Amino acid sequence: MRSGIGRVGERKEGRPGWPDRFRHVLLMAGFFALLTGASELLFVALHRYALGHITYVSPHIVWMAPAANLVAFLFVGLLLLAFSARWPAAAGLTVGATVFVSLWALSVALILPAKLHVVAALVLAVGVGAQTGRWARRHSGETPPWLARAGGALALVLLVTTTGVLGRRALAERAALSDLPTAPEEAPSVLLLILDTVRAKSLGLYGYERPTTPHLSSFAETGLVFERAVSTAPWTLPSHASVFTGRFPHELSADWEEPLDDAHPTLAEVLGSSGYLTGGFVANLLYGSYVHGLSRGFQHYEDYPVSVAQAVLSSSLGRVLAGTETFHRLLGREDLLNRKGAGTIVDAFLTWVEDRGERPYFAFLNMFDAHEPYLPPVPFDTLFGPTGPRPLTREVSLKRDTRARRPAKWIMTPEEFQIELNAYDGSIAYVDSELGRLFQRLEERG
């Protein structure tokens, strides 16, 4: 009989010891986690470059997806090790192959263009995993000698890919900065602030009875205020594209599934060609990220955060988990997992502007706090009245007119409406407070 791990649960001396079990499970978990991450990256690349679809992912997905899957798979591996104390087969190849291949298949099924239902994807994945487990059992249940080598090769490929993607972005920013021409003398810096989904009717600046914008109102006293301004479109991408290009939406490519193309120059490109530093700081990741074409002309553009939350959303399993009501109940909040507050945007801009030297800059700041769900931080959450208790998901209040085939609408009671209005106004007040901090810091800088 062979020494070491042989048939599941067997060893020359009896059961395999904990070091052998740990190494065995760790090897399987690591390999299939990296394989899952690589598979997801391949599908994202095919969607974006072969099919031309918009992919709502951070460029850091090249390392975040494998890292998130590695944590998840190792957690599952630790559970298998715990079970193996009573059931030695749990640490064997047959069970490991069944479990980890099922997780891999589920991850892939969840990102297929066919958009399988989660239950259907789970059934399919378990079937693939079970068949793989049967194959492993027929092959004596031994750990394949090539598994470690294959895992190492995958890790190397992912490392090279990560270095290439992130290194290319860093080099592109450095090259853009080195090629800047001399700016005109005494050229003014330009700061473009867009407060996403903020309506004039809810601003104290325009006569609203609630003091939602004391800082913005004070700032307006020293400048020019437009009494009537109309957006070119009622949603993010085409309206932003019009601001950047000076063109109407029907003249632009920007649409639900199409990014802004390079048919027309952007404000960032024009000012950059005149020697301006250009930086974008975006909180709206739904339609304001680099994949939507709005980053064109910016030497520096910050959209998706580098965070644990973003890493979770970089894996298909993490995205499904983060979209469940149970997950939000555990967190005690409904907020988007990777949402960036106005304070984060202001801090990122101030950090960037500290290194600009004497050059003028064009900076674009997009703030998303007054976008649904309205979840202002303390003390703004109760500034204008109670904002709770509120449903963790709107789905419990949605009603659909199936006869008219209309989209779901939220039918609110007067009490629910007032709660949402209080939260919306509180969100605007929070953004205004951050604008006050921003104006003060800029004044201190002269």
Coordinates of C-alpha atoms in Angstrom, one line a residue:
M1 CA 0.0 0.0 0.0
R2 CA 1.3 3.5 -0.9
S3 CA 2.2 5.8 1.9
G4 CA 0.7 9.3 2.2
I5 CA -2.8 10.1 1.0
G6 CA -4.2 7.3 -1.1
R7 CA -7.8 6.2 -1.2
V8 CA -10.1 8.6 0.6
G9 CA -9.7 8.3 4.3
E10 CA -7.0 5.7 4.1
R11 CA -3.3 5.6 4.9
K12 CA -0.8 3.0 5.7
E13 CA -0.8 3.9 9.3
G14 CA -4.6 4.6 9.3
R15 CA -6.3 7.9 8.9
P16 CA -4.2 10.8 7.3
G17 CA -3.0 13.3 9.8
W18 CA -4.1 16.9 10.0
P19 CA -1.0 18.2 8.1
D20 CA -1.8 15.9 5.2
R21 CA -5.5 16.7 5.2
F22 CA -4.8 20.4 5.4
R23 CA -2.3 20.3 2.5
H24 CA -4.7 18.2 0.4
V25 CA -7.8 20.5 0.9
L26 CA -5.7 23.7 0.6
L27 CA -4.3 22.5 -2.7
M28 CA -7.8 21.7 -4.1
A29 CA -9.3 25.0 -2.8
G30 CA -6.5 27.1 -4.2
F31 CA -6.5 25.5 -7.6
F32 CA -10.3 25.7 -8.1
A33 CA -10.4 29.3 -6.7
L34 CA -7.8 30.4 -9.2
L35 CA -9.5 28.5 -12.0
T36 CA -12.8 30.2 -11.1
G37 CA -11.2 33.6 -11.1
A38 CA -9.6 33.0 -14.5
S39 CA -12.8 31.7 -15.9
E40 CA -14.7 34.9 -14.8
L41 CA -12.0 37.1 -16.3
L42 CA -12.2 35.2 -19.6
F43 CA -16.0 35.7 -19.8
V44 CA -15.7 39.4 -18.9
A45 CA -13.1 39.9 -21.7
L46 CA -15.3 38.1 -24.2
H47 CA -18.3 40.2 -23.2
R48 CA -16.4 43.4 -23.6
Y49 CA -14.0 42.9 -26.4
A50 CA -15.6 40.2 -28.6
L51 CA -19.3 41.0 -28.1
G52 CA -18.8 44.8 -27.4
H53 CA -21.0 44.7 -24.3
I54 CA -20.6 47.2 -21.4
T55 CA -19.1 45.3 -18.4
Y56 CA -19.7 46.9 -15.0
V57 CA -16.5 45.8 -13.4
S58 CA -13.4 47.4 -12.0
P59 CA -10.1 47.0 -13.8
H60 CA -8.9 45.6 -10.5
I61 CA -11.0 42.6 -11.2
V62 CA -7.9 41.0 -12.6
W63 CA -6.8 40.3 -9.0
M64 CA -9.9 41.0 -7.0
A65 CA -11.9 38.1 -8.6
P66 CA -9.2 35.5 -7.9
A67 CA -8.6 36.9 -4.4
A68 CA -12.4 36.9 -3.5
N69 CA -12.8 33.3 -4.8
L70 CA -9.7 32.2 -2.9
V71 CA -11.1 33.5 0.4
A72 CA -14.5 31.8 -0.3
F73 CA -13.0 28.5 -1.4
L74 CA -10.6 28.4 1.5
F75 CA -13.5 29.0 3.9
V76 CA -15.3 26.0 2.3
G77 CA -12.1 24.0 2.6
L78 CA -11.9 24.8 6.3
L79 CA -15.5 23.5 6.7
L80 CA -14.5 20.3 4.9
L81 CA -11.5 19.9 7.3
A82 CA -13.9 20.4 10.2
F83 CA -16.2 17.7 8.9
S84 CA -13.2 15.4 8.3
A85 CA -12.7 15.0 12.1
R86 CA -15.8 12.8 12.1
W87 CA -16.0 12.0 8.4
P88 CA -12.5 11.5 6.9
A89 CA -13.8 11.3 3.4
A90 CA -14.7 15.0 3.6
A91 CA -11.0 15.8 3.1
G92 CA -10.6 13.4 0.2
L93 CA -10.5 14.1 -3.5
T94 CA -13.9 12.7 -4.3
V95 CA -15.8 15.1 -1.9
G96 CA -13.4 18.0 -2.6
A97 CA -13.8 17.6 -6.4
T98 CA -17.6 17.5 -6.0
V99 CA -17.7 20.6 -3.9
F100 CA -15.1 22.8 -5.6
V101 CA -16.2 21.9 -9.1
S102 CA -19.8 22.7 -8.2
L103 CA -18.6 26.1 -7.0
W104 CA -16.7 26.7 -10.1
A105 CA -19.6 25.6 -12.4
L106 CA -22.0 27.8 -10.4
S107 CA -19.7 30.8 -10.8
V108 CA -19.5 30.3 -14.5
A109 CA -23.3 29.6 -14.9
L110 CA -24.1 32.9 -13.2
I111 CA -22.2 35.0 -15.8
L112 CA -23.5 33.2 -18.9
P113 CA -25.2 35.5 -21.4
A114 CA -28.3 33.3 -21.1
K115 CA -28.9 34.6 -17.6
L116 CA -29.9 31.4 -15.9
H117 CA -32.0 31.6 -12.8
V118 CA -30.0 31.1 -9.6
V119 CA -31.9 27.8 -8.9
A120 CA -31.3 26.5 -12.4
A121 CA -27.6 27.5 -12.2
L122 CA -27.3 25.7 -8.8
V123 CA -28.9 22.5 -10.1
L124 CA -26.6 22.5 -13.2
A125 CA -23.5 23.2 -11.1
V126 CA -24.2 20.4 -8.6
G127 CA -24.8 18.0 -11.5
V128 CA -21.4 18.9 -13.0
G129 CA -19.7 18.6 -9.5
A130 CA -21.3 15.2 -8.8
Q131 CA -20.1 13.8 -12.2
T132 CA -16.6 15.1 -11.5
G133 CA -16.7 13.4 -8.0
R134 CA -17.7 10.1 -9.6
W135 CA -14.8 10.4 -12.0
A136 CA -12.4 11.1 -9.1
R137 CA -13.7 8.1 -7.2
R138 CA -13.0 5.8 -10.2
H139 CA -9.5 7.1 -10.3
S140 CA -8.6 5.8 -6.8
G141 CA -9.3 9.2 -5.1
E142 CA -5.7 10.2 -5.2
T143 CA -4.7 13.8 -5.6
P144 CA -3.5 14.3 -9.2
P145 CA 0.2 15.1 -9.3
W146 CA -0.4 17.8 -11.9
L147 CA -2.8 19.8 -9.6
A148 CA 0.0 21.8 -7.8
R149 CA 1.7 22.5 -11.1
A150 CA -1.5 23.7 -12.8
G151 CA -2.3 25.9 -9.8
G152 CA 1.1 27.5 -9.9
A153 CA 0.8 28.1 -13.6
L154 CA -2.6 29.7 -13.1
A155 CA -1.2 31.9 -10.4
L156 CA 1.6 33.0 -12.6
V157 CA -0.8 33.8 -15.5
L158 CA -3.0 35.9 -13.2
L159 CA 0.0 37.7 -11.8
V160 CA 1.2 38.6 -15.3
T161 CA -2.3 39.7 -16.3
T162 CA -2.6 41.9 -13.2
T163 CA 0.8 43.5 -13.7
G164 CA 0.0 44.1 -17.4
V165 CA -3.5 45.7 -16.8
L166 CA -2.7 47.9 -13.9
G167 CA 0.8 48.7 -15.1
R168 CA -0.6 49.8 -18.4
R169 CA -3.0 52.2 -16.7
A170 CA -0.2 53.6 -14.5
L171 CA 2.1 54.1 -17.5
A172 CA -0.7 55.7 -19.5
E173 CA -1.3 58.3 -16.8
R174 CA 2.4 59.0 -16.5
A175 CA 2.8 59.4 -20.2
A176 CA -0.1 61.7 -20.4
L177 CA 1.4 63.9 -17.7
S178 CA 4.8 64.0 -19.3
D179 CA 3.3 65.0 -22.7
L180 CA 1.4 68.0 -21.3
P181 CA 2.2 71.3 -23.1
T182 CA 2.8 74.5 -21.2
A183 CA -0.5 76.0 -19.9
P184 CA -1.4 79.6 -20.7
E185 CA -0.3 82.1 -18.1
E186 CA -2.8 82.7 -15.3
A187 CA -5.2 80.2 -16.7
P188 CA -7.9 79.5 -14.1
S189 CA -8.6 76.1 -12.7
V190 CA -12.0 74.7 -13.4
L191 CA -14.0 72.6 -11.0
L192 CA -17.1 70.8 -12.3
L193 CA -19.5 69.5 -9.6
I194 CA -22.4 67.2 -10.5
L195 CA -24.8 66.3 -7.7
D196 CA -26.5 63.2 -9.1
T197 CA -30.3 63.2 -9.0
V198 CA -30.5 66.4 -7.1
R199 CA -33.5 68.6 -8.1
A200 CA -33.6 72.3 -7.9
K201 CA -37.0 72.1 -6.1
S202 CA -35.4 70.5 -3.1
L203 CA -32.6 73.1 -2.7
G204 CA -32.7 75.9 -0.2
L205 CA -30.8 77.9 -2.8
Y206 CA -33.9 78.0 -4.9
G207 CA -36.4 78.8 -2.2
Y208 CA -37.1 75.3 -0.7
E209 CA -38.6 75.8 2.8
R210 CA -36.1 73.3 4.3
P211 CA -32.5 74.5 4.7
T212 CA -30.9 71.7 2.6
T213 CA -28.1 73.8 1.1
P214 CA -26.7 76.5 3.5
H215 CA -23.1 76.2 2.2
L216 CA -24.2 76.2 -1.5
S217 CA -26.5 79.1 -0.9
S218 CA -23.6 81.1 0.8
F219 CA -21.3 80.2 -2.1
A220 CA -24.0 81.3 -4.6
E221 CA -24.0 84.8 -3.1
T222 CA -20.5 85.4 -4.6
G223 CA -21.3 84.0 -8.0
L224 CA -23.8 83.7 -10.8
V225 CA -27.0 81.7 -10.3
F226 CA -29.1 80.4 -13.2
E227 CA -32.8 80.6 -12.5
R228 CA -33.6 78.1 -15.2
A229 CA -31.3 75.3 -16.4
V230 CA -32.6 72.1 -18.1
S231 CA -30.7 68.9 -18.5
T232 CA -30.4 67.4 -22.0
A233 CA -31.5 64.0 -20.7
P234 CA -33.2 62.6 -17.6
W235 CA -30.5 60.1 -16.8
T236 CA -26.8 59.9 -16.1
L237 CA -24.8 58.8 -19.2
P238 CA -26.3 61.0 -22.0
S239 CA -26.6 64.1 -19.7
H240 CA -23.0 63.8 -18.6
A241 CA -21.9 63.2 -22.2
S242 CA -23.7 66.4 -23.3
V243 CA -21.9 68.3 -20.5
F244 CA -18.5 66.9 -21.6
T245 CA -19.0 67.4 -25.4
G246 CA -21.5 70.3 -25.8
R247 CA -23.7 68.0 -28.0
F248 CA -27.3 66.9 -27.7
P249 CA -27.9 63.2 -26.8
H250 CA -29.2 62.4 -30.3
E251 CA -25.8 63.4 -31.7
L252 CA -23.9 61.1 -29.4
S253 CA -23.5 57.3 -29.1
A254 CA -24.1 57.2 -25.3
D255 CA -27.0 55.0 -24.5
W256 CA -28.1 52.2 -22.2
E257 CA -25.8 49.7 -23.7
E258 CA -23.4 51.9 -25.7
P259 CA -20.6 54.0 -24.2
L260 CA -19.6 57.5 -25.4
D261 CA -17.4 57.1 -28.4
D262 CA -14.6 59.4 -29.7
A263 CA -16.6 61.1 -32.4
H264 CA -16.5 64.4 -30.6
P265 CA -13.8 65.8 -28.4
T266 CA -14.5 66.1 -24.6
L267 CA -13.9 69.0 -22.3
A268 CA -11.1 67.1 -20.6
E269 CA -9.4 66.5 -23.9
V270 CA -9.6 70.1 -25.0
L271 CA -8.3 71.4 -21.6
G272 CA -5.7 68.7 -21.4
S273 CA -4.3 69.7 -24.8
S274 CA -4.0 73.3 -23.4
G275 CA -1.8 72.1 -20.5
Y276 CA -4.4 71.5 -17.9
L277 CA -4.1 68.7 -15.4
T278 CA -7.4 66.7 -15.6
G279 CA -8.9 64.5 -12.9
G280 CA -12.2 62.8 -12.5
F281 CA -13.7 61.5 -9.2
V282 CA -16.9 59.6 -9.7
A283 CA -19.4 58.0 -7.3
N284 CA -22.0 56.9 -9.8
L285 CA -20.6 53.5 -10.8
L286 CA -23.8 52.6 -12.7
Y287 CA -23.2 54.9 -15.7
G288 CA -20.2 57.1 -14.8
S289 CA -17.3 54.7 -14.8
Y290 CA -14.4 54.4 -17.3
V291 CA -16.3 51.7 -19.3
H292 CA -18.9 54.3 -20.3
G293 CA -16.4 56.5 -22.1
L294 CA -16.6 59.5 -19.7
S295 CA -13.0 59.0 -18.6
R296 CA -11.7 60.0 -22.1
G297 CA -9.3 62.9 -21.8
F298 CA -8.8 62.6 -18.0
Q299 CA -5.2 61.8 -17.1
H300 CA -6.4 60.6 -13.7
Y301 CA -9.8 59.0 -13.2
E302 CA -11.1 57.4 -10.0
D303 CA -14.3 55.4 -10.2
Y304 CA -14.4 51.9 -8.7
P305 CA -12.9 51.8 -5.2
V306 CA -10.1 49.4 -4.2
S307 CA -11.9 47.9 -1.2
V308 CA -13.0 44.6 0.3
A309 CA -16.6 45.4 -0.8
Q310 CA -15.5 45.9 -4.4
A311 CA -13.5 42.6 -4.2
V312 CA -16.7 40.8 -3.1
L313 CA -18.6 42.3 -6.1
S314 CA -15.8 41.2 -8.4
S315 CA -16.8 37.6 -8.2
S316 CA -20.1 36.3 -9.6
L317 CA -20.8 34.4 -6.3
G318 CA -20.2 37.6 -4.4
R319 CA -22.5 39.6 -6.6
V320 CA -25.3 37.2 -6.1
L321 CA -24.8 37.1 -2.4
A322 CA -24.6 40.8 -2.1
G323 CA -27.9 41.1 -4.0
T324 CA -29.9 39.0 -1.5
E325 CA -32.2 40.5 1.2
T326 CA -30.6 38.2 3.8
F327 CA -27.2 39.7 3.1
H328 CA -28.5 43.2 3.6
R329 CA -30.3 42.2 6.7
L330 CA -27.1 40.9 8.2
L331 CA -25.4 44.2 7.3
G332 CA -28.4 46.1 8.6
R333 CA -28.5 48.4 5.5
E334 CA -29.7 48.5 2.0
D335 CA -26.9 50.6 0.5
L336 CA -24.9 49.5 -2.5
L337 CA -21.9 47.6 -1.3
N338 CA -19.3 49.6 -3.1
R339 CA -21.0 53.0 -2.8
K340 CA -18.8 56.0 -2.3
G341 CA -20.0 58.9 -0.2
A342 CA -19.4 62.6 -0.9
G343 CA -16.8 62.7 1.8
T344 CA -14.8 60.0 -0.1
I345 CA -15.0 62.0 -3.3
V346 CA -13.9 65.3 -1.7
D347 CA -11.0 63.6 0.1
A348 CA -9.8 61.9 -3.2
F349 CA -9.9 65.2 -5.0
L350 CA -8.1 67.1 -2.3
T351 CA -5.3 64.5 -2.2
W352 CA -4.9 64.7 -6.0
V353 CA -4.9 68.5 -6.1
E354 CA -2.1 68.7 -3.5
D355 CA 0.4 67.3 -6.0
R356 CA -0.6 69.5 -9.0
G357 CA 2.2 72.1 -8.5
E358 CA 1.5 75.4 -10.3
R359 CA -0.5 73.9 -13.2
P360 CA -4.2 74.8 -13.6
Y361 CA -6.5 71.8 -13.3
F362 CA -9.9 70.7 -14.6
A363 CA -11.5 68.4 -12.1
F364 CA -14.9 66.6 -12.3
L365 CA -16.6 65.5 -9.1
N366 CA -19.7 63.4 -9.3
M367 CA -21.6 62.9 -6.0
F368 CA -24.2 60.1 -5.7
D369 CA -25.6 60.4 -2.1
A370 CA -29.0 61.8 -3.2
H371 CA -29.5 58.8 -5.5
E372 CA -31.8 56.0 -4.3
P373 CA -31.5 54.4 -1.8
Y374 CA -31.5 57.5 0.3
L375 CA -29.3 56.7 3.3
P376 CA -27.8 59.9 4.7
P377 CA -25.2 59.4 7.5
V378 CA -25.7 60.6 11.1
P379 CA -26.8 63.3 11.9
F380 CA -28.3 64.0 8.5
D381 CA -30.4 60.9 8.7
T382 CA -32.9 62.6 11.1
L383 CA -32.2 66.3 10.3
F384 CA -35.6 66.8 8.7
G385 CA -37.6 64.1 10.5
P386 CA -37.7 60.4 11.0
T387 CA -36.3 58.2 8.2
G388 CA -37.2 54.8 9.6
P389 CA -38.1 52.1 10.0
R390 CA -37.8 51.5 6.3
P391 CA -37.8 48.3 4.2
L392 CA -34.4 46.9 3.5
T393 CA -35.4 46.3 -0.1
R394 CA -38.0 48.1 -2.2
E395 CA -39.3 44.8 -3.5
V396 CA -41.6 44.4 -0.6
S397 CA -43.5 47.6 -1.7
L398 CA -43.4 47.1 -5.5
K399 CA -46.6 46.4 -7.4
R400 CA -46.8 45.5 -11.0
D401 CA -49.6 46.2 -13.5
T402 CA -49.3 42.9 -15.4
R403 CA -52.2 43.7 -17.7
A404 CA -50.6 46.9 -19.0
R405 CA -47.1 45.3 -19.0
R406 CA -45.8 48.3 -17.1
P407 CA -42.6 48.2 -15.1
A408 CA -42.8 47.8 -11.3
K409 CA -43.7 50.9 -9.4
W410 CA -43.4 51.7 -5.7
I411 CA -46.8 52.5 -4.4
M412 CA -46.1 54.5 -1.2
T413 CA -48.4 55.5 1.6
P414 CA -48.3 59.1 2.8
E415 CA -46.2 58.0 5.7
E416 CA -43.7 56.1 3.5
F417 CA -43.5 59.1 1.2
Q418 CA -42.6 61.5 4.0
I419 CA -39.9 59.1 5.3
E420 CA -38.3 58.9 1.8
L421 CA -38.6 62.7 1.4
N422 CA -36.9 63.2 4.8
A423 CA -34.1 60.9 3.8
Y424 CA -33.7 62.5 0.4
D425 CA -33.4 66.0 1.8
G426 CA -31.0 64.7 4.5
S427 CA -28.8 63.2 1.7
I428 CA -28.7 66.6 0.0
A429 CA -27.8 68.3 3.2
Y430 CA -25.0 65.8 3.7
V431 CA -23.6 66.6 0.2
D432 CA -23.9 70.3 0.9
S433 CA -21.9 69.9 4.1
E434 CA -19.1 68.2 2.1
L435 CA -19.3 71.0 -0.4
G436 CA -18.8 73.5 2.4
R437 CA -15.7 71.6 3.5
L438 CA -14.4 71.5 0.0
F439 CA -14.9 75.3 -0.5
Q440 CA -13.2 76.0 2.8
R441 CA -10.1 73.9 1.9
L442 CA -9.8 75.5 -1.5
E443 CA -10.0 79.0 0.0
E444 CA -7.3 78.0 2.5
R445 CA -5.1 77.0 -0.5
G446 CA -5.7 80.4 -2.1

